[in-house]
C-alpha cells in the first residue's frame, strides 16, 4: 500500500462512540422490521397470508442474503396518523432462482399497506435502481391504495403515485422484466401497477378492482360481492386480466421462482481467489473517529475494506486532503475518492491543510482521477467525511471555486457506475462534489455516525442565533442571557436532530445505514450489481474550468 511521507501515528485514540451508535441503530432497526407490530402480524396470519418480510424470505434462494433498502423510510414521520414504519413497503435486492432481482413488497401490517408520500418515494427509488442496473423487478402487492387523508401529497405531481405506473410501462419497454403477484388487496389506482407488468399472478381471497363493493354500491347502486367484483377466479376466467391463479402464498411464491428461472442467467462472477483485507472488519469501529476534530488515516480504513488491503494511491504526495487510488472489492476493480482526515503540510509550502477540508490542489487531483476512471471504465467509490471547501482570502485567490466547479463537472458527467458511502460528516458543497444524492450515485450508504447537512450543527445553530438576535434587536426587543441560552439550546437540539443520519434516511436521502463491520460485504454486493452490465460511452464535459 502506498503511503505518504511523515504519516502521523493515530493509534491509541479509539472512540467507543461508533460501536455504541451502531448497536443503537441495529436495535432500533429490529423494531422497525416488525412493521405494524405483533398484533397486526397475527391478523395477517389469521387471513392465511404471510407478512411482507416472510414472503421475501420464502422467495429468496436458500441462504441468499437480502440487502434491504429504505428500512428507515418515514422514521419519525406521520406521527399524527400513528406512524408508518418503513413507509409500509419493503424494498431490496436479493437472489431468486440464481438471478439478482429487485423486490418491492407492500407491508399490509402498516395501515393495510396504504401509500404515504414516502411509500411512493421508496417505490420510485426501487424502480430507478432496477432500471439503472437492468434488474428484474418483483412486486408482491398487498395494499389498500393511497392513504386518503394525505391524498393531496401523493396524487398529482411528477414524482407522485402516477409516476410508478409510468415507470412500469417504461421499464417494460426497456426490456426489464416485471412480475407482479397480487397477494391481498389491490384497490383503486393501485390496480394499474400489477396490470402494467409483464406477468401477473393472483392468490385466492385477494381482490383486484378499481372500486370496492362499498364504493360500487354508493356510486351506482349495484350490490356485488368481493369475489364477483374482483376475485382471483373472475380475473382468471372472465376478465382475462391475470396470467396465473394460485391457491395461497406458498404456491404463488413458488410459481414466481419458476418464472424467474426462465429469465436469462446473470453474468458469471469471477472465480479467482480473493484475498481478505489486511485488517479485520472490527477495526473499523476504532479507525474512524466521530469527533469532528479527531484525526484518522483513510488508508487504514481501506486496509480493512479492500482485497488484500492493497491500495494503489494516485498522486500520493499531491493534494493529500483527498486520497485517490485503485483497489479491488470482491475481485472487482474500483477507483476510490476519499477524504483524508489527517492534518498535513503541503510540499509546496504554506499553512497546514486540515483533514476533511477540500483544497484547490485536492479538488484538481480528484477531478483528474475521476476522468482517469472514466477513461479506463473503472467504477467509482466515494468515501465522504467532509466538512466542506477551504474558505478565506488565500482560498479564494487559489481559485477554490474554479477547482470545485471542475470536480463537480467531472462527477456530474461521469459515465461509470458510482457508489457513495458517508463515513462521518457530509456537509455543504463537499457533499455535492464527492457524489452526493443529487449526482446520481447508483447507491448511497451511510454509517451510523454520519451527519448530513449544509453545515455542522454548532455552526448552523450559532449562525441562526445571530440572525434571530439581529432581527429582535431591529424590532427594539432585548433578550436577557437566560432567554439567549434557551434559544441557543433549542437551535442546537434542532440541528442535532436534523443532522442525525436517521433523519436523512427517513426522507430517502440514504439507501441504507450500514453497520461498519458489514460494509465490505454490502459494497461487494452493490458493485457486483452495478457492474453486471457495462454500457460504453464517452464522457461529455462541456465547459471545463481551468
Short mmCIF file of C-alpha atoms in Angstrom, two decimals:
data_model
loop_
_atom_site.label_atom_id
_atom_site.label_comp_id
_atom_site.label_asym_id
_atom_site.label_seq_id
_atom_site.Cartn_x
_atom_site.Cartn_y
_atom_site.Cartn_z
CA UNK A 1 0.00 0.00 0.00
CA UNK A 2 1.38 3.39 -0.97
CA UNK A 3 1.82 5.85 1.87
CA UNK A 4 2.80 9.48 2.07
CA UNK A 5 5.83 10.68 4.00
CA UNK A 6 5.57 11.99 7.56
CA UNK A 7 2.44 9.97 8.24
CA UNK A 8 1.30 10.66 11.82
CA UNK A 9 0.57 7.83 14.24
CA UNK A 10 -3.17 7.92 15.03
CA UNK A 11 -3.27 4.78 17.13
CA UNK A 12 -4.32 4.70 20.75
CA UNK A 13 -7.20 7.20 20.47
CA UNK A 14 -10.02 4.74 19.93
CA UNK A 15 -13.56 6.01 20.46
CA UNK A 16 -16.38 3.73 21.60
CA UNK A 17 -18.94 6.09 20.05
CA UNK A 18 -19.22 4.46 16.61
CA UNK A 19 -19.63 0.98 18.09
CA UNK A 20 -22.30 2.24 20.51
CA UNK A 21 -24.19 4.09 17.80
CA UNK A 22 -24.06 1.01 15.58
CA UNK A 23 -25.60 -1.11 18.36
CA UNK A 24 -28.28 1.54 18.94
CA UNK A 25 -29.15 1.68 15.24
CA UNK A 26 -29.30 -2.12 15.00
CA UNK A 27 -31.67 -2.38 17.97
CA UNK A 28 -33.98 0.25 16.54
CA UNK A 29 -33.89 -1.42 13.11
CA UNK A 30 -35.16 -4.68 14.63
CA UNK A 31 -38.21 -2.83 15.98
CA UNK A 32 -38.88 -1.18 12.60
CA UNK A 33 -38.73 -4.59 10.92
CA UNK A 34 -41.81 -5.64 12.91
CA UNK A 35 -43.86 -3.26 10.75
CA UNK A 36 -47.25 -2.65 12.33
CA UNK A 37 -46.36 -4.79 15.35
CA UNK A 38 -47.04 -8.31 16.57
CA UNK A 39 -50.84 -7.89 16.78
CA UNK A 40 -51.01 -6.74 13.15
CA UNK A 41 -48.73 -9.61 12.13
CA UNK A 42 -51.09 -12.09 13.79
CA UNK A 43 -54.05 -10.56 11.92
CA UNK A 44 -52.20 -11.16 8.66
CA UNK A 45 -51.52 -14.77 9.64
CA UNK A 46 -55.19 -15.29 10.55
CA UNK A 47 -56.06 -14.46 6.93
CA UNK A 48 -53.74 -17.24 5.82
CA UNK A 49 -51.21 -14.73 4.50
CA UNK A 50 -47.54 -14.16 5.18
CA UNK A 51 -46.10 -10.77 6.08
CA UNK A 52 -44.02 -8.85 3.54
CA UNK A 53 -40.72 -9.97 5.05
CA UNK A 54 -41.91 -13.57 5.38
CA UNK A 55 -42.85 -13.57 1.70
CA UNK A 56 -39.45 -12.21 0.73
CA UNK A 57 -37.66 -14.81 2.86
CA UNK A 58 -39.66 -17.62 1.20
CA UNK A 59 -39.00 -16.21 -2.28
CA UNK A 60 -35.22 -15.89 -1.99
CA UNK A 61 -32.84 -18.74 -2.78
CA UNK A 62 -31.87 -20.76 0.32
CA UNK A 63 -29.03 -19.00 2.12
CA UNK A 64 -29.27 -15.89 -0.07
CA UNK A 65 -28.91 -12.55 1.70
CA UNK A 66 -31.34 -9.68 1.29
CA UNK A 67 -29.96 -6.14 1.06
CA UNK A 68 -32.87 -4.09 2.35
CA UNK A 69 -33.07 -0.53 1.04
CA UNK A 70 -35.06 2.24 2.68
CA UNK A 71 -35.62 0.46 6.00
CA UNK A 72 -35.65 3.85 7.77
CA UNK A 73 -38.10 5.48 5.34
CA UNK A 74 -40.69 7.62 7.17
CA UNK A 75 -38.89 7.15 10.50
CA UNK A 76 -40.33 9.69 12.92
CA UNK A 77 -42.79 10.93 10.29
CA UNK A 78 -46.63 10.81 10.06
CA UNK A 79 -46.89 10.68 13.86
CA UNK A 80 -50.35 12.28 13.73
CA UNK A 81 -51.51 9.12 11.90
CA UNK A 82 -49.70 6.69 14.18
CA UNK A 83 -46.55 6.47 12.07
CA UNK A 84 -45.67 4.28 9.10
CA UNK A 85 -42.67 2.01 9.82
CA UNK A 86 -40.53 1.61 6.70
CA UNK A 87 -43.24 3.63 4.90
CA UNK A 88 -45.35 0.47 4.74
CA UNK A 89 -43.31 -1.19 1.99
CA UNK A 90 -40.22 -3.39 1.99
CA UNK A 91 -37.73 -2.97 -0.89
CA UNK A 92 -34.36 -4.53 -1.52
CA UNK A 93 -32.05 -6.73 -3.52
CA UNK A 94 -31.83 -10.49 -3.40
CA UNK A 95 -31.23 -13.62 -5.45
CA UNK A 96 -34.15 -15.66 -6.81
CA UNK A 97 -33.50 -18.77 -8.91
CA UNK A 98 -29.90 -17.67 -9.27
CA UNK A 99 -30.84 -14.23 -10.64
CA UNK A 100 -30.29 -10.94 -8.83
CA UNK A 101 -33.61 -9.09 -8.55
CA UNK A 102 -35.22 -6.03 -7.01
CA UNK A 103 -38.16 -6.86 -4.74
CA UNK A 104 -40.97 -4.46 -3.73
CA UNK A 105 -43.39 -5.88 -1.13
CA UNK A 106 -46.27 -3.96 0.44
CA UNK A 107 -46.46 -4.40 4.21
CA UNK A 108 -50.15 -4.93 4.98
CA UNK A 109 -49.45 -4.73 8.73
CA UNK A 110 -48.86 -0.97 8.31
CA UNK A 111 -52.15 0.83 7.55
CA UNK A 112 -53.21 -2.06 5.27
CA UNK A 113 -50.24 -1.33 3.02
CA UNK A 114 -51.53 2.16 2.14
CA UNK A 115 -49.30 4.52 0.16
CA UNK A 116 -47.94 7.52 2.06
CA UNK A 117 -45.77 10.12 0.30
CA UNK A 118 -42.62 8.32 1.46
CA UNK A 119 -44.04 4.97 0.27
CA UNK A 120 -44.18 6.38 -3.24
CA UNK A 121 -40.69 7.86 -3.00
CA UNK A 122 -39.36 4.49 -1.84
CA UNK A 123 -41.02 2.52 -4.66
CA UNK A 124 -39.78 5.06 -7.23
CA UNK A 125 -36.24 4.67 -5.88
CA UNK A 126 -36.51 0.86 -6.22
CA UNK A 127 -37.67 1.26 -9.82
CA UNK A 128 -34.83 3.69 -10.51
CA UNK A 129 -32.21 1.25 -9.19
CA UNK A 130 -33.73 -1.60 -11.18
CA UNK A 131 -33.74 0.50 -14.35
CA UNK A 132 -30.15 1.73 -13.93
CA UNK A 133 -28.82 -1.77 -13.32
CA UNK A 134 -31.13 -3.81 -15.58
CA UNK A 135 -32.53 -5.82 -12.69
CA UNK A 136 -35.78 -7.79 -12.93
CA UNK A 137 -38.48 -6.37 -10.64
CA UNK A 138 -40.80 -8.47 -8.49
CA UNK A 139 -43.78 -6.76 -6.87
CA UNK A 140 -45.60 -8.53 -4.02
CA UNK A 141 -48.80 -6.47 -3.90
CA UNK A 142 -50.94 -6.21 -0.76
CA UNK A 143 -52.17 -2.64 -0.50
CA UNK A 144 -55.36 -0.69 0.08
CA UNK A 145 -54.09 2.08 -2.23
CA UNK A 146 -53.50 5.74 -1.48
CA UNK A 147 -53.60 6.87 2.16
CA UNK A 148 -56.63 9.11 1.65
CA UNK A 149 -56.01 11.65 4.45
CA UNK A 150 -52.85 12.66 2.54
CA UNK A 151 -54.21 12.32 -0.99
CA UNK A 152 -53.14 15.85 -1.91
CA UNK A 153 -49.49 14.88 -1.28
CA UNK A 154 -49.49 11.59 -3.20
CA UNK A 155 -51.69 12.09 -6.25
CA UNK A 156 -50.87 14.63 -8.95
CA UNK A 157 -47.19 15.62 -9.14
CA UNK A 158 -44.37 14.33 -11.33
CA UNK A 159 -42.93 12.21 -8.51
CA UNK A 160 -46.25 11.07 -7.03
CA UNK A 161 -48.35 7.91 -7.35
CA UNK A 162 -48.85 8.06 -11.12
CA UNK A 163 -45.10 8.04 -11.73
CA UNK A 164 -44.96 4.43 -10.50
CA UNK A 165 -47.33 3.34 -13.29
CA UNK A 166 -45.49 5.42 -15.86
CA UNK A 167 -42.29 3.66 -14.79
CA UNK A 168 -43.98 0.25 -15.08
CA UNK A 169 -44.67 0.98 -18.74
CA UNK A 170 -41.23 2.47 -19.47
CA UNK A 171 -39.32 -0.35 -17.75
CA UNK A 172 -41.32 -2.90 -19.73
CA UNK A 173 -40.47 -1.09 -22.96
CA UNK A 174 -36.79 -1.18 -21.96
CA UNK A 175 -36.95 -4.96 -21.68
CA UNK A 176 -36.61 -5.08 -17.90
CA UNK A 177 -38.79 -7.98 -16.68
CA UNK A 178 -41.51 -7.16 -14.16
CA UNK A 179 -43.52 -9.80 -12.31
CA UNK A 180 -46.40 -8.79 -10.04
CA UNK A 181 -48.21 -11.03 -7.58
CA UNK A 182 -51.48 -9.81 -6.05
CA UNK A 183 -51.44 -11.37 -2.57
CA UNK A 184 -54.12 -9.35 -0.80
CA UNK A 185 -55.80 -6.07 -1.61
CA UNK A 186 -55.09 -4.22 -4.84
CA UNK A 187 -57.51 -1.34 -4.99
CA UNK A 188 -58.31 1.80 -7.00
CA UNK A 189 -55.44 3.40 -8.96
CA UNK A 190 -53.04 0.91 -7.40
CA UNK A 191 -54.63 -1.79 -9.54
CA UNK A 192 -52.70 -0.46 -12.53
CA UNK A 193 -49.30 -1.40 -11.04
CA UNK A 194 -49.61 -5.19 -11.48
CA UNK A 195 -51.55 -4.99 -14.71
CA UNK A 196 -48.83 -2.84 -16.29
CA UNK A 197 -46.26 -5.54 -15.50
CA UNK A 198 -45.24 -8.32 -17.89
CA UNK A 199 -46.63 -11.15 -15.78
CA UNK A 200 -49.47 -11.07 -13.23
CA UNK A 201 -50.26 -13.67 -10.57
CA UNK A 202 -53.08 -13.61 -8.00
CA UNK A 203 -53.92 -15.66 -4.93
CA UNK A 204 -57.35 -16.86 -3.85
CA UNK A 205 -59.04 -14.44 -1.48
CA UNK A 206 -57.26 -11.42 -2.98
CA UNK A 207 -59.10 -8.54 -4.61
CA UNK A 208 -58.27 -6.53 -7.73
CA UNK A 209 -60.66 -3.71 -8.62
CA UNK A 210 -60.83 -0.01 -9.32
CA UNK A 211 -63.63 0.40 -6.76
CA UNK A 212 -64.53 -1.95 -3.91
CA UNK A 213 -68.04 -3.32 -3.23
CA UNK A 214 -68.98 -0.47 -0.87
CA UNK A 215 -67.89 2.23 -3.32
CA UNK A 216 -69.69 0.49 -6.21
CA UNK A 217 -72.87 0.42 -4.11
CA UNK A 218 -72.52 4.11 -3.29
CA UNK A 219 -71.64 5.14 -6.84
CA UNK A 220 -74.04 3.14 -8.99
CA UNK A 221 -76.29 1.30 -6.51
CA UNK A 222 -75.05 -2.14 -7.56
CA UNK A 223 -74.80 -4.93 -4.99
CA UNK A 224 -71.84 -7.16 -5.78
CA UNK A 225 -69.66 -9.49 -3.73
CA UNK A 226 -65.92 -9.13 -3.29
CA UNK A 227 -65.28 -12.31 -5.30
CA UNK A 228 -67.70 -11.48 -8.10
CA UNK A 229 -66.35 -7.95 -8.41
CA UNK A 230 -62.63 -8.63 -8.44
CA UNK A 231 -61.70 -12.09 -7.12
CA UNK A 232 -58.98 -14.30 -8.50
CA UNK A 233 -61.37 -16.66 -10.33
CA UNK A 234 -63.21 -13.79 -12.02
CA UNK A 235 -59.98 -12.22 -13.30
CA UNK A 236 -58.56 -15.60 -14.38
CA UNK A 237 -61.67 -16.91 -16.14
CA UNK A 238 -63.79 -13.89 -17.14
CA UNK A 239 -61.85 -10.63 -17.39
CA UNK A 240 -58.63 -12.37 -18.50
CA UNK A 241 -56.59 -9.85 -16.51
CA UNK A 242 -54.27 -12.23 -14.65
CA UNK A 243 -51.95 -14.89 -16.01
CA UNK A 244 -51.79 -17.31 -13.07
CA UNK A 245 -54.28 -18.06 -10.28
CA UNK A 246 -52.72 -19.55 -7.15
CA UNK A 247 -54.40 -21.04 -4.06
CA UNK A 248 -52.11 -19.44 -1.47
CA UNK A 249 -48.91 -17.53 -0.77
CA UNK A 250 -46.68 -20.61 -0.88
CA UNK A 251 -47.76 -21.76 -4.33
CA UNK A 252 -47.67 -18.19 -5.65
CA UNK A 253 -44.09 -17.62 -4.48
CA UNK A 254 -43.01 -20.98 -5.90
CA UNK A 255 -44.56 -20.06 -9.26
CA UNK A 256 -42.61 -16.76 -9.21
CA UNK A 257 -39.38 -18.71 -8.64
CA UNK A 258 -40.11 -20.84 -11.70
CA UNK A 259 -40.91 -17.78 -13.80
CA UNK A 260 -37.68 -16.04 -12.77
CA UNK A 261 -35.76 -19.21 -13.67
CA UNK A 262 -36.91 -18.68 -17.29
CA UNK A 263 -35.04 -15.35 -17.49
CA UNK A 264 -31.53 -15.16 -18.97
CA UNK A 265 -28.92 -16.09 -16.35
CA UNK A 266 -26.79 -13.43 -14.70
CA UNK A 267 -23.26 -12.88 -16.00
CA UNK A 268 -20.86 -15.27 -14.23
CA UNK A 269 -18.91 -13.90 -11.30
CA UNK A 270 -15.13 -14.01 -11.08
CA UNK A 271 -13.92 -17.41 -9.91
CA UNK A 272 -10.42 -16.23 -9.00
CA UNK A 273 -9.29 -16.43 -5.40
CA UNK A 274 -9.91 -13.23 -3.42
CA UNK A 275 -7.54 -12.12 -0.69
CA UNK A 276 -9.17 -10.97 2.56
CA UNK A 277 -8.48 -7.42 3.77
CA UNK A 278 -5.23 -6.75 5.62
CA UNK A 279 -7.13 -5.67 8.74
CA UNK A 280 -10.22 -7.19 10.39
CA UNK A 281 -13.59 -5.51 9.90
CA UNK A 282 -13.90 -4.97 13.64
CA UNK A 283 -11.05 -2.42 13.42
CA UNK A 284 -13.34 -0.06 11.52
CA UNK A 285 -15.16 0.94 14.72
CA UNK A 286 -11.93 2.38 16.07
CA UNK A 287 -10.21 3.62 12.90
CA UNK A 288 -12.93 6.15 12.06
CA UNK A 289 -13.47 8.89 14.63
CA UNK A 290 -16.81 10.65 15.02
CA UNK A 291 -15.30 13.69 16.78
CA UNK A 292 -15.02 16.38 14.08
CA UNK A 293 -11.60 17.48 15.37
CA UNK A 294 -10.11 13.96 15.58
CA UNK A 295 -7.66 12.67 13.00
CA UNK A 296 -7.53 9.29 11.31
CA UNK A 297 -5.89 7.93 8.18
CA UNK A 298 -8.34 6.83 5.50
CA UNK A 299 -5.72 4.36 4.25
CA UNK A 300 -6.16 2.42 7.50
CA UNK A 301 -9.85 2.17 6.69
CA UNK A 302 -9.12 0.97 3.14
CA UNK A 303 -6.82 -1.72 4.56
CA UNK A 304 -9.92 -3.17 6.29
CA UNK A 305 -12.13 -2.94 3.18
CA UNK A 306 -10.11 -3.74 0.05
CA UNK A 307 -8.95 -7.15 -1.16
CA UNK A 308 -5.59 -7.79 0.47
CA UNK A 309 -5.71 -4.25 1.85
CA UNK A 310 -3.99 -3.14 -1.37
CA UNK A 311 -4.47 0.48 -2.40
CA UNK A 312 -2.52 1.91 -5.34
CA UNK A 313 -2.59 5.57 -4.42
CA UNK A 314 -2.74 8.12 -7.22
CA UNK A 315 -0.56 11.24 -6.87
CA UNK A 316 0.02 10.31 -3.24
CA UNK A 317 2.17 13.34 -2.42
CA UNK A 318 -0.04 15.97 -4.05
CA UNK A 319 -3.39 17.31 -2.89
CA UNK A 320 -3.31 14.99 0.10
CA UNK A 321 -6.59 16.24 1.61
CA UNK A 322 -8.31 13.81 -0.79
CA UNK A 323 -6.96 10.33 -1.27
CA UNK A 324 -7.45 8.79 -4.71
CA UNK A 325 -6.40 5.40 -5.99
CA UNK A 326 -7.27 1.93 -7.21
CA UNK A 327 -8.12 -1.28 -5.41
CA UNK A 328 -10.33 -4.36 -5.64
CA UNK A 329 -13.51 -5.31 -3.79
CA UNK A 330 -14.51 -8.95 -4.11
CA UNK A 331 -12.33 -9.17 -7.20
CA UNK A 332 -13.95 -6.11 -8.82
CA UNK A 333 -11.57 -3.28 -9.78
CA UNK A 334 -12.69 0.09 -8.42
CA UNK A 335 -11.42 3.64 -8.13
CA UNK A 336 -11.63 5.33 -4.73
CA UNK A 337 -12.04 9.02 -3.93
CA UNK A 338 -11.88 9.57 -0.17
CA UNK A 339 -11.45 12.43 2.27
CA UNK A 340 -8.22 12.22 4.22
CA UNK A 341 -8.70 13.18 7.86
CA UNK A 342 -5.06 13.90 8.74
CA UNK A 343 -3.58 17.35 9.15
CA UNK A 344 -0.77 17.75 6.62
CA UNK A 345 1.84 20.24 5.49
CA UNK A 346 1.78 20.71 1.69
CA UNK A 347 5.10 20.00 -0.05
CA UNK A 348 4.83 23.35 -1.87
CA UNK A 349 4.78 25.18 1.46
CA UNK A 350 2.10 27.29 3.04
CA UNK A 351 -0.14 26.63 6.04
CA UNK A 352 -1.25 23.22 7.23
CA UNK A 353 -4.17 21.58 5.45
CA UNK A 354 -6.83 20.13 7.73
CA UNK A 355 -8.50 16.77 7.33
CA UNK A 356 -11.99 16.78 5.88
CA UNK A 357 -11.49 20.08 4.00
CA UNK A 358 -11.29 20.19 0.20
CA UNK A 359 -8.48 22.45 -1.04
CA UNK A 360 -7.76 23.60 -4.60
CA UNK A 361 -4.99 21.07 -5.19
CA UNK A 362 -7.02 18.13 -3.85
CA UNK A 363 -10.07 19.15 -5.92
CA UNK A 364 -7.90 19.33 -9.06
CA UNK A 365 -6.43 15.91 -8.34
CA UNK A 366 -9.81 14.31 -7.65
CA UNK A 367 -11.30 15.75 -10.87
CA UNK A 368 -8.38 14.37 -12.88
CA UNK A 369 -8.75 10.98 -11.19
CA UNK A 370 -12.48 10.79 -11.99
CA UNK A 371 -11.63 11.35 -15.66
CA UNK A 372 -8.98 8.62 -15.43
CA UNK A 373 -11.56 6.14 -14.11
CA UNK A 374 -13.94 7.03 -16.93
CA UNK A 375 -11.18 6.55 -19.48
CA UNK A 376 -10.39 3.06 -18.14
CA UNK A 377 -14.07 2.18 -17.38
CA UNK A 378 -13.42 1.64 -13.68
CA UNK A 379 -16.42 2.21 -11.35
CA UNK A 380 -16.01 4.73 -8.54
CA UNK A 381 -16.42 4.56 -4.76
CA UNK A 382 -16.68 7.91 -2.94
CA UNK A 383 -15.95 7.87 0.80
CA UNK A 384 -17.21 11.06 2.42
CA UNK A 385 -16.09 12.55 5.71
CA UNK A 386 -16.10 16.13 4.53
CA UNK A 387 -16.55 19.45 6.32
CA UNK A 388 -16.66 21.46 3.10
CA UNK A 389 -14.37 23.50 0.87
CA UNK A 390 -11.50 25.70 2.03
CA UNK A 391 -12.57 29.30 2.74
CA UNK A 392 -10.87 32.66 3.27
CA UNK A 393 -8.75 35.11 1.27
CA UNK A 394 -6.00 32.66 0.39
CA UNK A 395 -8.54 30.03 -0.62
CA UNK A 396 -10.34 32.40 -2.97
CA UNK A 397 -7.06 33.53 -4.53
CA UNK A 398 -6.09 29.91 -5.09
CA UNK A 399 -9.17 29.52 -7.30
CA UNK A 400 -11.09 27.24 -4.93
CA UNK A 401 -14.40 27.96 -6.66
CA UNK A 402 -12.93 27.15 -10.06
CA UNK A 403 -11.32 23.93 -8.78
CA UNK A 404 -14.52 22.92 -7.03
CA UNK A 405 -16.51 23.53 -10.21
CA UNK A 406 -14.06 21.35 -12.10
CA UNK A 407 -14.62 18.46 -9.67
CA UNK A 408 -18.42 18.92 -9.76
CA UNK A 409 -18.31 18.89 -13.58
CA UNK A 410 -16.26 15.69 -13.70
CA UNK A 411 -18.50 13.88 -11.20
CA UNK A 412 -21.71 15.12 -12.85
CA UNK A 413 -20.71 13.86 -16.29
CA UNK A 414 -19.05 10.66 -15.15
CA UNK A 415 -20.50 7.68 -17.05
CA UNK A 416 -19.08 4.84 -14.94
CA UNK A 417 -21.17 3.49 -12.04
CA UNK A 418 -20.71 5.46 -8.81
CA UNK A 419 -21.40 4.40 -5.22
CA UNK A 420 -21.15 6.78 -2.25
CA UNK A 421 -20.60 5.97 1.41
CA UNK A 422 -20.95 8.61 4.14
CA UNK A 423 -18.47 7.72 6.87
CA UNK A 424 -18.78 10.78 9.06
CA UNK A 425 -19.57 14.35 8.10
CA UNK A 426 -21.20 15.24 4.80
CA UNK A 427 -21.53 19.00 4.87
CA UNK A 428 -22.19 21.70 2.32
CA UNK A 429 -20.77 21.72 -1.20
CA UNK A 430 -18.36 18.98 -0.16
CA UNK A 431 -21.32 16.60 -0.20
CA UNK A 432 -22.08 17.66 -3.76
CA UNK A 433 -18.53 17.46 -5.10
CA UNK A 434 -18.00 13.95 -3.72
CA UNK A 435 -21.07 12.49 -5.44
CA UNK A 436 -23.96 13.32 -3.12
CA UNK A 437 -27.52 12.23 -3.77
CA UNK A 438 -28.11 14.84 -6.49
CA UNK A 439 -25.20 13.46 -8.55
CA UNK A 440 -26.71 10.05 -9.32
CA UNK A 441 -24.77 7.52 -7.28
CA UNK A 442 -26.19 4.07 -8.01
CA UNK A 443 -26.32 3.58 -4.23
CA UNK A 444 -25.76 5.95 -1.32
CA UNK A 445 -24.97 4.28 2.00
CA UNK A 446 -24.07 5.76 5.39
CA UNK A 447 -22.55 4.69 8.69
CA UNK A 448 -24.40 5.23 11.98
CA UNK A 449 -22.15 8.15 12.97
CA UNK A 450 -22.65 10.09 9.74
CA UNK A 451 -24.01 13.65 9.75
CA UNK A 452 -25.73 15.20 6.76
CA UNK A 453 -26.36 18.97 6.43
CA UNK A 454 -25.48 22.28 4.81
CA UNK A 455 -23.08 22.89 7.70
CA UNK A 456 -22.25 21.43 11.10
CA UNK A 457 -24.85 21.71 13.86
CA UNK A 458 -22.81 24.05 16.08
CA UNK A 459 -22.01 26.41 13.22
CA UNK A 460 -25.58 26.36 11.94
CA UNK A 461 -27.03 26.97 15.41
CA UNK A 462 -24.65 29.90 16.01
CA UNK A 463 -25.46 31.41 12.61
CA UNK A 464 -29.21 31.13 13.18
CA UNK A 465 -28.86 32.54 16.70
CA UNK A 466 -27.01 35.58 15.34
CA UNK A 467 -29.69 36.09 12.69
CA UNK A 468 -32.52 35.78 15.24
CA UNK A 469 -30.85 38.18 17.67
CA UNK A 470 -30.25 40.75 14.93
CA UNK A 471 -33.93 40.53 13.93
CA UNK A 472 -35.11 41.02 17.54
CA UNK A 473 -32.71 43.94 18.00
CA UNK A 474 -34.12 45.67 14.91
CA UNK A 475 -37.58 45.20 16.40
CA UNK A 476 -36.41 47.01 19.54
CA UNK A 477 -36.56 43.92 21.76
CA UNK A 478 -33.95 42.97 24.32
CA UNK A 479 -33.06 39.39 25.19
CA UNK A 480 -31.76 38.51 28.63
CA UNK A 481 -28.96 35.90 28.98
CA UNK A 482 -31.34 33.15 30.13
CA UNK A 483 -33.55 33.58 27.07
CA UNK A 484 -30.49 33.64 24.84
CA UNK A 485 -29.20 30.38 26.35
CA UNK A 486 -32.61 28.75 25.90
CA UNK A 487 -32.77 29.89 22.28
CA UNK A 488 -29.26 28.57 21.62
CA UNK A 489 -30.07 25.22 23.24
CA UNK A 490 -33.24 24.85 21.19
CA UNK A 491 -31.39 25.60 17.94
CA UNK A 492 -28.59 23.15 18.77
CA UNK A 493 -31.13 20.43 19.60
CA UNK A 494 -32.95 21.05 16.33
CA UNK A 495 -29.81 20.85 14.23
CA UNK A 496 -28.57 17.82 16.15
CA UNK A 497 -31.84 16.08 15.33
CA UNK A 498 -31.87 17.16 11.69
CA UNK A 499 -28.25 16.18 11.02
CA UNK A 500 -28.70 12.70 12.52
CA UNK A 501 -28.35 10.15 9.73
CA UNK A 502 -31.71 8.61 10.66
CA UNK A 503 -33.37 11.90 9.74
CA UNK A 504 -31.77 11.69 6.28
CA UNK A 505 -32.62 8.02 5.85
CA UNK A 506 -36.24 8.69 6.83
CA UNK A 507 -36.55 11.04 3.86
CA UNK A 508 -34.93 8.73 1.34
CA UNK A 509 -31.64 10.64 1.06
CA UNK A 510 -29.78 7.48 2.11
CA UNK A 511 -30.49 4.00 0.76
CA UNK A 512 -29.30 2.14 3.85
CA UNK A 513 -27.48 2.71 7.14
CA UNK A 514 -24.70 0.13 7.32
CA UNK A 515 -23.01 -1.40 10.30
CA UNK A 516 -19.28 -0.71 9.69
CA UNK A 517 -18.41 -4.40 10.08
CA UNK A 518 -20.84 -5.31 7.26
CA UNK A 519 -19.65 -2.59 4.89
CA UNK A 520 -17.29 -4.71 2.79
CA UNK A 521 -19.94 -7.36 2.10
CA UNK A 522 -22.55 -4.74 1.17
CA UNK A 523 -20.17 -2.85 -1.12
CA UNK A 524 -19.12 -6.07 -2.86
CA UNK A 525 -22.80 -6.91 -3.48
CA UNK A 526 -23.50 -3.36 -4.68
CA UNK A 527 -20.54 -3.25 -7.09
CA UNK A 528 -21.47 -6.72 -8.34
CA UNK A 529 -24.90 -5.31 -9.26
CA UNK A 530 -23.74 -2.06 -10.86
CA UNK A 531 -21.09 -3.80 -12.99
CA UNK A 532 -23.31 -6.66 -14.24
CA UNK A 533 -23.83 -4.70 -17.47
CA UNK A 534 -21.29 -2.33 -18.97
CA UNK A 535 -22.50 0.36 -21.37
CA UNK A 536 -19.58 2.03 -23.10
CA UNK A 537 -19.93 5.72 -23.92
CA UNK A 538 -17.65 8.72 -23.91
CA UNK A 539 -17.60 11.25 -21.07
CA UNK A 540 -19.02 14.64 -22.15
CA UNK A 541 -17.59 17.51 -20.12
CA UNK A 542 -18.95 20.70 -21.62
CA UNK A 543 -17.08 23.81 -20.47
CA UNK A 544 -14.30 22.68 -18.11
CA UNK A 545 -12.93 25.30 -15.70
CA UNK A 546 -9.13 25.60 -15.88
#
